[in-house]
């Protein structure tokens, strides 16, 4: 049998050991490698030392069948083995190689690669020192089954591995993810070996190679590796990749690692538990130490037995720990359910949490609250640390992953932080250095995250249900029950036959108060009113806010008899002012009540009737009270019916017409113009007085389309009258405050459009607005009137003297004329004060250069007095009642108004 060449003899002409490339296209010098291609297994690449095995130059070997190197018998055995080989590879198989240098007993193994079949040949040898260990190997394996501790098992296997292989020292190294590797067992042949340099675990870059080869023998790490030639594989055009080859040499890093400890030979077996690299069994010798094929097979089996037994022990331990953790999680779930807050539940379960996830400190940030155990740093401190560090992540978890051997700590000694995150909330568990989070603990933390997430979702659902219930049943501004809540309570009371009463408290003119104060301030006022009313309502009664400025009280148990007491209590509660934004606000309330008389009545109808009674009380001046009766509902129904009919009449241009009352110039008795007035005749009800339908139009907003309709008709008519007149007359049209509201109508643009559409000249149109209308329109009136005056339209203040305008305010308005209200004209006769008041108005008008029209002139005496006092114009029944269009036209074209102000041939009583 030919022994392998001396490694030293193969180093001639090779680079120094310190400069070995450590590439994957070299092999260890104690074996041989051939790369075969084709059915006849021709050699396309070979290690440089094959020349010594074959006894012929490498150039002569390349291209020959493999039998030219290993002999016909070995080649036939290789062919049969390849036909039955697994996809992963072949061998190892003991075989006798017959070559030019003689017969060699070798182990033959190989694997397929893109460049061909890689065949490895390694001499068979067996060290005598291991014979005794081999004989007792079976007994040792049976002993492992009775060891129930991973540490004891590791020690036994490591000891047996050293005896089996005959190496100087054996070690078992455990890998723990990102944590530093740990030497769990060491066995040394002598004290001298034990006192050697400390073992340094393999770096991560080398650990990856352990998963490719379960067993690795590095016979002499100091010996230079042998290259595979030619360098480029003829098939792939690339260097052959020998990462899976058993003869692969040590990498440069591995060689430096071993040389630093004085090691020459290393035998390694990977320990794979459940497909995971748990660790490795390492045997080392300070001198070259050959290991036979059967010893290596036993060593590999020892690694598999170790993996199986360690996996079983760890699974048993994990099962026990997981069972304990499940019990702890169940206890923690019960404690969490006992508290309405998640942070309180976690604080109550601290002991249980410490059992399932041992920790040194804890910090919590949840639902706007923060807490730290032991007065440590705030949760924000640990979250910043996590953000700055390298972290591991899993659904809902984040923890610090430190590099192997790292001892980085926080300033208070904490090195490892685990963050369990819940929708922006955080449970932080802290540990001191060296106590890493194990995979099982991270699994428990994951289960805890699910438990906390479920409880968080349950609490969120409860809070949401409570909020929805509150939103559905309570008013947000005052915190009082809302309309729906009151109706349900009323329905329940009616269902059991209780004698109840419902009182509605409407805050008088609250719409204007809200417009003046704004939304926020009016809400503060409502909240203050609600607080006051709580004190006015008996404990057994229910107070609710049912509308913008309306509250309601459900009076139970003799509610009708207690209404007077409630009205007095409400009046006293609202008597004093409400301080609001550095001012005092006074409010009054109008009360309406409806009582249950034992007959069938729906809750909604009772509340509606109480609201009707409250509205009637406010319409009567506010601050009063009304008891509902059927006539109130009839009046309300009547107004709604009137509204519907008026709307149809305006939209259909049917029933609403314009009548004209003449305006006479007092100086010469000539016709100056007409005031256009609206009249409505319903097809079913007949004529409806303006005193009835105009307030309805103003309340409902119909006054805007009604006013627009009158304006268009009046402009068209005055155009017809002035078509052939040398002295044009004008038409005067009343404006409503609603028409001055820019949110409803751009009045100046509208009037301009009407003038253009009808051909009416601006000076033929006068627009009137009352003093009360100026105040009711808020701050919109001056701007709107100035825009109208810019069009050339004349402006007049109607019913002068009956409103609240100051002369200073009126002086700022661009008006041309004031109209003296009929009440002053009527009191002018027989009353010196009345006469003096009209004279004063005329004097003021003269100073302010206003024209004057006196309204309500009903006899010659009044006309004569007004003419003598210098009044410009007049209108009233003395001249004519409001005339239909044809009669007004006749008056324009056929009648000559005389000096006495009457048509020719007509009398004042006509």
mmCIF file with all atom_site columns, C-alpha atoms in Angstrom, residues 61-253:
data_model
loop_
_atom_site.group_PDB
_atom_site.id
_atom_site.type_symbol
_atom_site.label_atom_id
_atom_site.label_alt_id
_atom_site.label_comp_id
_atom_site.label_asym_id
_atom_site.label_entity_id
_atom_site.label_seq_id
_atom_site.pdbx_PDB_ins_code
_atom_site.Cartn_x
_atom_site.Cartn_y
_atom_site.Cartn_z
_atom_site.occupancy
_atom_site.B_iso_or_equiv
_atom_site.pdbx_formal_charge
_atom_site.auth_seq_id
_atom_site.auth_comp_id
_atom_site.auth_asym_id
_atom_site.auth_atom_id
_atom_site.pdbx_PDB_model_num
ATOM 1   C CA . UNK A 1 61  ? -3.608  12.091 -17.060 1.00 0.00 ? 61  UNK A CA 1
ATOM 2   C CA . UNK A 1 62  ? -6.085  14.749 -18.248 1.00 0.00 ? 62  UNK A CA 1
ATOM 3   C CA . UNK A 1 63  ? -8.475  13.406 -20.869 1.00 0.00 ? 63  UNK A CA 1
ATOM 4   C CA . UNK A 1 64  ? -7.971  9.737  -19.923 1.00 0.00 ? 64  UNK A CA 1
ATOM 5   C CA . UNK A 1 65  ? -10.704 7.547  -18.416 1.00 0.00 ? 65  UNK A CA 1
ATOM 6   C CA . UNK A 1 66  ? -10.625 7.357  -14.631 1.00 0.00 ? 66  UNK A CA 1
ATOM 7   C CA . UNK A 1 67  ? -9.570  3.707  -14.784 1.00 0.00 ? 67  UNK A CA 1
ATOM 8   C CA . UNK A 1 68  ? -6.163  4.889  -16.038 1.00 0.00 ? 68  UNK A CA 1
ATOM 9   C CA . UNK A 1 69  ? -5.543  6.320  -12.547 1.00 0.00 ? 69  UNK A CA 1
ATOM 10  C CA . UNK A 1 70  ? -7.516  4.082  -10.139 1.00 0.00 ? 70  UNK A CA 1
ATOM 11  C CA . UNK A 1 71  ? -7.497  0.789  -12.022 1.00 0.00 ? 71  UNK A CA 1
ATOM 12  C CA . UNK A 1 72  ? -10.203 -1.176 -13.832 1.00 0.00 ? 72  UNK A CA 1
ATOM 13  C CA . UNK A 1 73  ? -11.694 -2.864 -10.724 1.00 0.00 ? 73  UNK A CA 1
ATOM 14  C CA . UNK A 1 74  ? -12.053 0.424  -8.821  1.00 0.00 ? 74  UNK A CA 1
ATOM 15  C CA . UNK A 1 75  ? -13.464 2.116  -11.948 1.00 0.00 ? 75  UNK A CA 1
ATOM 16  C CA . UNK A 1 76  ? -16.095 -0.637 -12.397 1.00 0.00 ? 76  UNK A CA 1
ATOM 17  C CA . UNK A 1 77  ? -17.082 -0.335 -8.730  1.00 0.00 ? 77  UNK A CA 1
ATOM 18  C CA . UNK A 1 78  ? -17.375 3.446  -9.175  1.00 0.00 ? 78  UNK A CA 1
ATOM 19  C CA . UNK A 1 79  ? -19.631 3.000  -12.225 1.00 0.00 ? 79  UNK A CA 1
ATOM 20  C CA . UNK A 1 80  ? -21.952 0.602  -10.391 1.00 0.00 ? 80  UNK A CA 1
ATOM 21  C CA . UNK A 1 81  ? -22.063 2.898  -7.370  1.00 0.00 ? 81  UNK A CA 1
ATOM 22  C CA . UNK A 1 82  ? -22.881 5.947  -9.470  1.00 0.00 ? 82  UNK A CA 1
ATOM 23  C CA . UNK A 1 83  ? -25.793 4.099  -11.072 1.00 0.00 ? 83  UNK A CA 1
ATOM 24  C CA . UNK A 1 84  ? -27.334 3.571  -7.637  1.00 0.00 ? 84  UNK A CA 1
ATOM 25  C CA . UNK A 1 85  ? -26.129 6.789  -5.964  1.00 0.00 ? 85  UNK A CA 1
ATOM 26  C CA . UNK A 1 86  ? -28.420 9.305  -4.272  1.00 0.00 ? 86  UNK A CA 1
ATOM 27  C CA . UNK A 1 87  ? -28.709 12.743 -5.842  1.00 0.00 ? 87  UNK A CA 1
ATOM 28  C CA . UNK A 1 88  ? -26.683 14.240 -3.021  1.00 0.00 ? 88  UNK A CA 1
ATOM 29  C CA . UNK A 1 89  ? -23.593 12.198 -3.842  1.00 0.00 ? 89  UNK A CA 1
ATOM 30  C CA . UNK A 1 90  ? -21.676 9.008  -3.316  1.00 0.00 ? 90  UNK A CA 1
ATOM 31  C CA . UNK A 1 91  ? -19.842 7.219  -0.504  1.00 0.00 ? 91  UNK A CA 1
ATOM 32  C CA . UNK A 1 92  ? -17.634 7.056  1.252   1.00 0.00 ? 92  UNK A CA 1
ATOM 33  C CA . UNK A 1 93  ? -16.752 3.561  -0.062  1.00 0.00 ? 93  UNK A CA 1
ATOM 34  C CA . UNK A 1 94  ? -13.564 1.548  0.799   1.00 0.00 ? 94  UNK A CA 1
ATOM 35  C CA . UNK A 1 95  ? -11.826 0.504  -2.393  1.00 0.00 ? 95  UNK A CA 1
ATOM 36  C CA . UNK A 1 96  ? -8.420  -0.667 -3.595  1.00 0.00 ? 96  UNK A CA 1
ATOM 37  C CA . UNK A 1 97  ? -6.821  1.594  -6.174  1.00 0.00 ? 97  UNK A CA 1
ATOM 38  C CA . UNK A 1 98  ? -4.252  0.042  -8.546  1.00 0.00 ? 98  UNK A CA 1
ATOM 39  C CA . UNK A 1 99  ? -2.006  2.660  -10.172 1.00 0.00 ? 99  UNK A CA 1
ATOM 40  C CA . UNK A 1 100 ? 1.468   3.098  -11.503 1.00 0.00 ? 100 UNK A CA 1
ATOM 41  C CA . UNK A 1 101 ? 2.732   3.473  -7.935  1.00 0.00 ? 101 UNK A CA 1
ATOM 42  C CA . UNK A 1 102 ? 1.145   0.257  -6.651  1.00 0.00 ? 102 UNK A CA 1
ATOM 43  C CA . UNK A 1 103 ? -1.966  -0.631 -4.672  1.00 0.00 ? 103 UNK A CA 1
ATOM 44  C CA . UNK A 1 104 ? -3.623  1.814  -2.229  1.00 0.00 ? 104 UNK A CA 1
ATOM 45  C CA . UNK A 1 105 ? -6.502  1.244  0.137   1.00 0.00 ? 105 UNK A CA 1
ATOM 46  C CA . UNK A 1 106 ? -8.618  4.420  -0.053  1.00 0.00 ? 106 UNK A CA 1
ATOM 47  C CA . UNK A 1 107 ? -12.043 5.828  0.809   1.00 0.00 ? 107 UNK A CA 1
ATOM 48  C CA . UNK A 1 108 ? -13.827 6.896  -2.357  1.00 0.00 ? 108 UNK A CA 1
ATOM 49  C CA . UNK A 1 109 ? -16.624 9.529  -2.225  1.00 0.00 ? 109 UNK A CA 1
ATOM 50  C CA . UNK A 1 110 ? -17.925 12.296 -4.420  1.00 0.00 ? 110 UNK A CA 1
ATOM 51  C CA . UNK A 1 111 ? -20.724 14.603 -5.513  1.00 0.00 ? 111 UNK A CA 1
ATOM 52  C CA . UNK A 1 112 ? -22.066 16.196 -8.676  1.00 0.00 ? 112 UNK A CA 1
ATOM 53  C CA . UNK A 1 113 ? -21.179 19.735 -9.611  1.00 0.00 ? 113 UNK A CA 1
ATOM 54  C CA . UNK A 1 114 ? -21.917 21.928 -12.641 1.00 0.00 ? 114 UNK A CA 1
ATOM 55  C CA . UNK A 1 115 ? -18.416 21.166 -13.883 1.00 0.00 ? 115 UNK A CA 1
ATOM 56  C CA . UNK A 1 116 ? -18.728 17.353 -13.573 1.00 0.00 ? 116 UNK A CA 1
ATOM 57  C CA . UNK A 1 117 ? -18.544 14.614 -10.949 1.00 0.00 ? 117 UNK A CA 1
ATOM 58  C CA . UNK A 1 118 ? -16.062 15.497 -8.204  1.00 0.00 ? 118 UNK A CA 1
ATOM 59  C CA . UNK A 1 119 ? -14.340 12.295 -7.020  1.00 0.00 ? 119 UNK A CA 1
ATOM 60  C CA . UNK A 1 120 ? -12.352 12.377 -3.753  1.00 0.00 ? 120 UNK A CA 1
ATOM 61  C CA . UNK A 1 121 ? -9.831  9.696  -2.713  1.00 0.00 ? 121 UNK A CA 1
ATOM 62  C CA . UNK A 1 122 ? -8.549  9.588  0.860   1.00 0.00 ? 122 UNK A CA 1
ATOM 63  C CA . UNK A 1 123 ? -6.142  6.982  2.320   1.00 0.00 ? 123 UNK A CA 1
ATOM 64  C CA . UNK A 1 124 ? -7.667  4.576  4.836   1.00 0.00 ? 124 UNK A CA 1
ATOM 65  C CA . UNK A 1 125 ? -5.890  4.401  8.175   1.00 0.00 ? 125 UNK A CA 1
ATOM 66  C CA . UNK A 1 126 ? -6.811  3.649  11.780  1.00 0.00 ? 126 UNK A CA 1
ATOM 67  C CA . UNK A 1 127 ? -5.023  4.899  14.835  1.00 0.00 ? 127 UNK A CA 1
ATOM 68  C CA . UNK A 1 128 ? -4.355  2.258  17.524  1.00 0.00 ? 128 UNK A CA 1
ATOM 69  C CA . UNK A 1 129 ? -5.126  4.681  20.338  1.00 0.00 ? 129 UNK A CA 1
ATOM 70  C CA . UNK A 1 130 ? -8.816  4.645  19.527  1.00 0.00 ? 130 UNK A CA 1
ATOM 71  C CA . UNK A 1 131 ? -9.342  0.873  19.478  1.00 0.00 ? 131 UNK A CA 1
ATOM 72  C CA . UNK A 1 132 ? -10.481 0.618  23.090  1.00 0.00 ? 132 UNK A CA 1
ATOM 73  C CA . UNK A 1 133 ? -12.912 3.481  22.694  1.00 0.00 ? 133 UNK A CA 1
ATOM 74  C CA . UNK A 1 134 ? -14.441 1.856  19.614  1.00 0.00 ? 134 UNK A CA 1
ATOM 75  C CA . UNK A 1 135 ? -15.050 -1.362 21.483  1.00 0.00 ? 135 UNK A CA 1
ATOM 76  C CA . UNK A 1 136 ? -16.966 0.498  24.255  1.00 0.00 ? 136 UNK A CA 1
ATOM 77  C CA . UNK A 1 137 ? -18.858 2.850  21.957  1.00 0.00 ? 137 UNK A CA 1
ATOM 78  C CA . UNK A 1 138 ? -22.088 0.862  22.033  1.00 0.00 ? 138 UNK A CA 1
ATOM 79  C CA . UNK A 1 139 ? -22.180 0.875  25.832  1.00 0.00 ? 139 UNK A CA 1
ATOM 80  C CA . UNK A 1 140 ? -21.616 4.631  25.880  1.00 0.00 ? 140 UNK A CA 1
ATOM 81  C CA . UNK A 1 141 ? -24.494 5.221  23.515  1.00 0.00 ? 141 UNK A CA 1
ATOM 82  C CA . UNK A 1 142 ? -26.871 3.222  25.734  1.00 0.00 ? 142 UNK A CA 1
ATOM 83  C CA . UNK A 1 143 ? -25.762 5.319  28.708  1.00 0.00 ? 143 UNK A CA 1
ATOM 84  C CA . UNK A 1 144 ? -26.818 8.551  26.984  1.00 0.00 ? 144 UNK A CA 1
ATOM 85  C CA . UNK A 1 145 ? -30.483 7.514  27.104  1.00 0.00 ? 145 UNK A CA 1
ATOM 86  C CA . UNK A 1 146 ? -30.529 7.804  30.899  1.00 0.00 ? 146 UNK A CA 1
ATOM 87  C CA . UNK A 1 147 ? -29.025 11.287 31.070  1.00 0.00 ? 147 UNK A CA 1
ATOM 88  C CA . UNK A 1 148 ? -31.748 13.925 31.583  1.00 0.00 ? 148 UNK A CA 1
ATOM 89  C CA . UNK A 1 149 ? -29.621 17.075 31.599  1.00 0.00 ? 149 UNK A CA 1
ATOM 90  C CA . UNK A 1 150 ? -28.133 18.780 28.525  1.00 0.00 ? 150 UNK A CA 1
ATOM 91  C CA . UNK A 1 151 ? -24.985 19.817 30.397  1.00 0.00 ? 151 UNK A CA 1
ATOM 92  C CA . UNK A 1 152 ? -24.312 16.282 31.674  1.00 0.00 ? 152 UNK A CA 1
ATOM 93  C CA . UNK A 1 153 ? -25.070 14.802 28.261  1.00 0.00 ? 153 UNK A CA 1
ATOM 94  C CA . UNK A 1 154 ? -22.712 17.277 26.586  1.00 0.00 ? 154 UNK A CA 1
ATOM 95  C CA . UNK A 1 155 ? -19.948 16.376 29.021  1.00 0.00 ? 155 UNK A CA 1
ATOM 96  C CA . UNK A 1 156 ? -20.397 12.624 28.437  1.00 0.00 ? 156 UNK A CA 1
ATOM 97  C CA . UNK A 1 157 ? -20.482 12.920 24.635  1.00 0.00 ? 157 UNK A CA 1
ATOM 98  C CA . UNK A 1 158 ? -17.463 15.228 24.592  1.00 0.00 ? 158 UNK A CA 1
ATOM 99  C CA . UNK A 1 159 ? -15.470 12.814 26.745  1.00 0.00 ? 159 UNK A CA 1
ATOM 100 C CA . UNK A 1 160 ? -16.390 9.830  24.567  1.00 0.00 ? 160 UNK A CA 1
ATOM 101 C CA . UNK A 1 161 ? -15.567 11.782 21.402  1.00 0.00 ? 161 UNK A CA 1
ATOM 102 C CA . UNK A 1 162 ? -12.036 12.450 22.653  1.00 0.00 ? 162 UNK A CA 1
ATOM 103 C CA . UNK A 1 163 ? -11.551 8.781  23.529  1.00 0.00 ? 163 UNK A CA 1
ATOM 104 C CA . UNK A 1 164 ? -13.015 7.655  20.210  1.00 0.00 ? 164 UNK A CA 1
ATOM 105 C CA . UNK A 1 165 ? -10.778 9.866  18.094  1.00 0.00 ? 165 UNK A CA 1
ATOM 106 C CA . UNK A 1 166 ? -7.678  9.855  20.263  1.00 0.00 ? 166 UNK A CA 1
ATOM 107 C CA . UNK A 1 167 ? -7.312  13.644 20.022  1.00 0.00 ? 167 UNK A CA 1
ATOM 108 C CA . UNK A 1 168 ? -5.728  15.829 22.691  1.00 0.00 ? 168 UNK A CA 1
ATOM 109 C CA . UNK A 1 169 ? -8.879  17.779 23.494  1.00 0.00 ? 169 UNK A CA 1
ATOM 110 C CA . UNK A 1 170 ? -12.586 17.706 22.618  1.00 0.00 ? 170 UNK A CA 1
ATOM 111 C CA . UNK A 1 171 ? -15.126 20.482 23.117  1.00 0.00 ? 171 UNK A CA 1
ATOM 112 C CA . UNK A 1 172 ? -18.854 20.932 22.559  1.00 0.00 ? 172 UNK A CA 1
ATOM 113 C CA . UNK A 1 173 ? -19.905 24.423 21.495  1.00 0.00 ? 173 UNK A CA 1
ATOM 114 C CA . UNK A 1 174 ? -23.482 25.642 21.591  1.00 0.00 ? 174 UNK A CA 1
ATOM 115 C CA . UNK A 1 175 ? -24.755 28.380 19.260  1.00 0.00 ? 175 UNK A CA 1
ATOM 116 C CA . UNK A 1 176 ? -27.512 30.709 20.456  1.00 0.00 ? 176 UNK A CA 1
ATOM 117 C CA . UNK A 1 177 ? -28.526 32.927 17.559  1.00 0.00 ? 177 UNK A CA 1
ATOM 118 C CA . UNK A 1 178 ? -27.170 36.426 17.999  1.00 0.00 ? 178 UNK A CA 1
ATOM 119 C CA . UNK A 1 179 ? -25.776 35.571 21.439  1.00 0.00 ? 179 UNK A CA 1
ATOM 120 C CA . UNK A 1 180 ? -22.080 34.629 21.757  1.00 0.00 ? 180 UNK A CA 1
ATOM 121 C CA . UNK A 1 181 ? -21.326 30.901 21.254  1.00 0.00 ? 181 UNK A CA 1
ATOM 122 C CA . UNK A 1 182 ? -20.921 28.985 24.510  1.00 0.00 ? 182 UNK A CA 1
ATOM 123 C CA . UNK A 1 183 ? -18.505 26.119 25.275  1.00 0.00 ? 183 UNK A CA 1
ATOM 124 C CA . UNK A 1 184 ? -20.737 23.722 27.230  1.00 0.00 ? 184 UNK A CA 1
ATOM 125 C CA . UNK A 1 185 ? -18.275 20.834 27.719  1.00 0.00 ? 185 UNK A CA 1
ATOM 126 C CA . UNK A 1 186 ? -14.490 20.203 27.512  1.00 0.00 ? 186 UNK A CA 1
ATOM 127 C CA . UNK A 1 187 ? -12.502 16.962 27.732  1.00 0.00 ? 187 UNK A CA 1
ATOM 128 C CA . UNK A 1 188 ? -8.674  16.992 27.779  1.00 0.00 ? 188 UNK A CA 1
ATOM 129 C CA . UNK A 1 189 ? -6.198  14.133 27.540  1.00 0.00 ? 189 UNK A CA 1
ATOM 130 C CA . UNK A 1 190 ? -3.866  15.686 30.127  1.00 0.00 ? 190 UNK A CA 1
ATOM 131 C CA . UNK A 1 191 ? -3.475  18.651 32.421  1.00 0.00 ? 191 UNK A CA 1
ATOM 132 C CA . UNK A 1 192 ? -0.906  20.108 30.078  1.00 0.00 ? 192 UNK A CA 1
ATOM 133 C CA . UNK A 1 193 ? -3.459  20.211 27.296  1.00 0.00 ? 193 UNK A CA 1
ATOM 134 C CA . UNK A 1 194 ? -6.050  21.684 29.640  1.00 0.00 ? 194 UNK A CA 1
ATOM 135 C CA . UNK A 1 195 ? -3.706  24.540 30.515  1.00 0.00 ? 195 UNK A CA 1
ATOM 136 C CA . UNK A 1 196 ? -3.290  25.468 26.847  1.00 0.00 ? 196 UNK A CA 1
ATOM 137 C CA . UNK A 1 197 ? -4.573  28.619 25.147  1.00 0.00 ? 197 UNK A CA 1
ATOM 138 C CA . UNK A 1 198 ? -8.298  29.281 25.681  1.00 0.00 ? 198 UNK A CA 1
ATOM 139 C CA . UNK A 1 199 ? -10.644 28.097 22.965  1.00 0.00 ? 199 UNK A CA 1
ATOM 140 C CA . UNK A 1 200 ? -12.174 30.749 20.745  1.00 0.00 ? 200 UNK A CA 1
ATOM 141 C CA . UNK A 1 201 ? -15.424 29.688 18.986  1.00 0.00 ? 201 UNK A CA 1
ATOM 142 C CA . UNK A 1 202 ? -15.506 29.797 15.211  1.00 0.00 ? 202 UNK A CA 1
ATOM 143 C CA . UNK A 1 203 ? -16.532 33.082 13.578  1.00 0.00 ? 203 UNK A CA 1
ATOM 144 C CA . UNK A 1 204 ? -19.940 33.231 11.801  1.00 0.00 ? 204 UNK A CA 1
ATOM 145 C CA . UNK A 1 205 ? -18.383 33.180 8.311   1.00 0.00 ? 205 UNK A CA 1
ATOM 146 C CA . UNK A 1 206 ? -16.933 29.697 8.986   1.00 0.00 ? 206 UNK A CA 1
ATOM 147 C CA . UNK A 1 207 ? -20.046 28.362 10.725  1.00 0.00 ? 207 UNK A CA 1
ATOM 148 C CA . UNK A 1 208 ? -21.929 28.504 7.423   1.00 0.00 ? 208 UNK A CA 1
ATOM 149 C CA . UNK A 1 209 ? -19.588 25.819 6.016   1.00 0.00 ? 209 UNK A CA 1
ATOM 150 C CA . UNK A 1 210 ? -20.516 23.422 8.814   1.00 0.00 ? 210 UNK A CA 1
ATOM 151 C CA . UNK A 1 211 ? -23.983 22.998 7.346   1.00 0.00 ? 211 UNK A CA 1
ATOM 152 C CA . UNK A 1 212 ? -22.519 21.850 4.017   1.00 0.00 ? 212 UNK A CA 1
ATOM 153 C CA . UNK A 1 213 ? -20.383 19.042 5.516   1.00 0.00 ? 213 UNK A CA 1
ATOM 154 C CA . UNK A 1 214 ? -21.538 17.251 8.652   1.00 0.00 ? 214 UNK A CA 1
ATOM 155 C CA . UNK A 1 215 ? -18.005 15.927 9.320   1.00 0.00 ? 215 UNK A CA 1
ATOM 156 C CA . UNK A 1 216 ? -14.790 17.767 8.521   1.00 0.00 ? 216 UNK A CA 1
ATOM 157 C CA . UNK A 1 217 ? -11.254 16.485 9.024   1.00 0.00 ? 217 UNK A CA 1
ATOM 158 C CA . UNK A 1 218 ? -8.403  18.934 8.648   1.00 0.00 ? 218 UNK A CA 1
ATOM 159 C CA . UNK A 1 219 ? -5.420  16.553 8.888   1.00 0.00 ? 219 UNK A CA 1
ATOM 160 C CA . UNK A 1 220 ? -2.663  19.140 8.994   1.00 0.00 ? 220 UNK A CA 1
ATOM 161 C CA . UNK A 1 221 ? -3.759  22.758 8.985   1.00 0.00 ? 221 UNK A CA 1
ATOM 162 C CA . UNK A 1 222 ? -0.170  23.911 8.620   1.00 0.00 ? 222 UNK A CA 1
ATOM 163 C CA . UNK A 1 223 ? 0.384   21.943 5.392   1.00 0.00 ? 223 UNK A CA 1
ATOM 164 C CA . UNK A 1 224 ? -0.103  24.020 2.224   1.00 0.00 ? 224 UNK A CA 1
ATOM 165 C CA . UNK A 1 225 ? -3.157  23.053 0.132   1.00 0.00 ? 225 UNK A CA 1
ATOM 166 C CA . UNK A 1 226 ? -2.895  21.520 -3.324  1.00 0.00 ? 226 UNK A CA 1
ATOM 167 C CA . UNK A 1 227 ? -4.487  23.292 -6.313  1.00 0.00 ? 227 UNK A CA 1
ATOM 168 C CA . UNK A 1 228 ? -6.873  21.651 -8.789  1.00 0.00 ? 228 UNK A CA 1
ATOM 169 C CA . UNK A 1 229 ? -5.638  21.968 -12.351 1.00 0.00 ? 229 UNK A CA 1
ATOM 170 C CA . UNK A 1 230 ? -6.363  23.311 -14.815 1.00 0.00 ? 230 UNK A CA 1
ATOM 171 C CA . UNK A 1 231 ? -7.592  26.310 -12.854 1.00 0.00 ? 231 UNK A CA 1
ATOM 172 C CA . UNK A 1 232 ? -10.675 26.794 -15.054 1.00 0.00 ? 232 UNK A CA 1
ATOM 173 C CA . UNK A 1 233 ? -13.105 23.946 -15.487 1.00 0.00 ? 233 UNK A CA 1
ATOM 174 C CA . UNK A 1 234 ? -13.440 23.109 -19.225 1.00 0.00 ? 234 UNK A CA 1
ATOM 175 C CA . UNK A 1 235 ? -17.232 22.802 -18.920 1.00 0.00 ? 235 UNK A CA 1
ATOM 176 C CA . UNK A 1 236 ? -18.110 25.946 -16.956 1.00 0.00 ? 236 UNK A CA 1
ATOM 177 C CA . UNK A 1 237 ? -15.087 28.107 -17.721 1.00 0.00 ? 237 UNK A CA 1
ATOM 178 C CA . UNK A 1 238 ? -14.879 28.884 -13.994 1.00 0.00 ? 238 UNK A CA 1
ATOM 179 C CA . UNK A 1 239 ? -12.708 27.527 -11.148 1.00 0.00 ? 239 UNK A CA 1
ATOM 180 C CA . UNK A 1 240 ? -14.254 24.402 -9.646  1.00 0.00 ? 240 UNK A CA 1
ATOM 181 C CA . UNK A 1 241 ? -16.251 25.046 -6.453  1.00 0.00 ? 241 UNK A CA 1
ATOM 182 C CA . UNK A 1 242 ? -15.193 22.584 -3.744  1.00 0.00 ? 242 UNK A CA 1
ATOM 183 C CA . UNK A 1 243 ? -17.298 23.993 -0.896  1.00 0.00 ? 243 UNK A CA 1
ATOM 184 C CA . UNK A 1 244 ? -18.980 20.572 -0.487  1.00 0.00 ? 244 UNK A CA 1
ATOM 185 C CA . UNK A 1 245 ? -15.739 18.547 -0.754  1.00 0.00 ? 245 UNK A CA 1
ATOM 186 C CA . UNK A 1 246 ? -14.530 16.619 2.321   1.00 0.00 ? 246 UNK A CA 1
ATOM 187 C CA . UNK A 1 247 ? -10.934 17.412 1.325   1.00 0.00 ? 247 UNK A CA 1
ATOM 188 C CA . UNK A 1 248 ? -11.623 21.155 1.283   1.00 0.00 ? 248 UNK A CA 1
ATOM 189 C CA . UNK A 1 249 ? -8.711  22.869 3.097   1.00 0.00 ? 249 UNK A CA 1
ATOM 190 C CA . UNK A 1 250 ? -8.957  25.292 5.977   1.00 0.00 ? 250 UNK A CA 1
ATOM 191 C CA . UNK A 1 251 ? -9.764  28.867 5.037   1.00 0.00 ? 251 UNK A CA 1
ATOM 192 C CA . UNK A 1 252 ? -7.244  31.549 5.771   1.00 0.00 ? 252 UNK A CA 1
ATOM 193 C CA . UNK A 1 253 ? -9.268  32.712 8.772   1.00 0.00 ? 253 UNK A CA 1
#
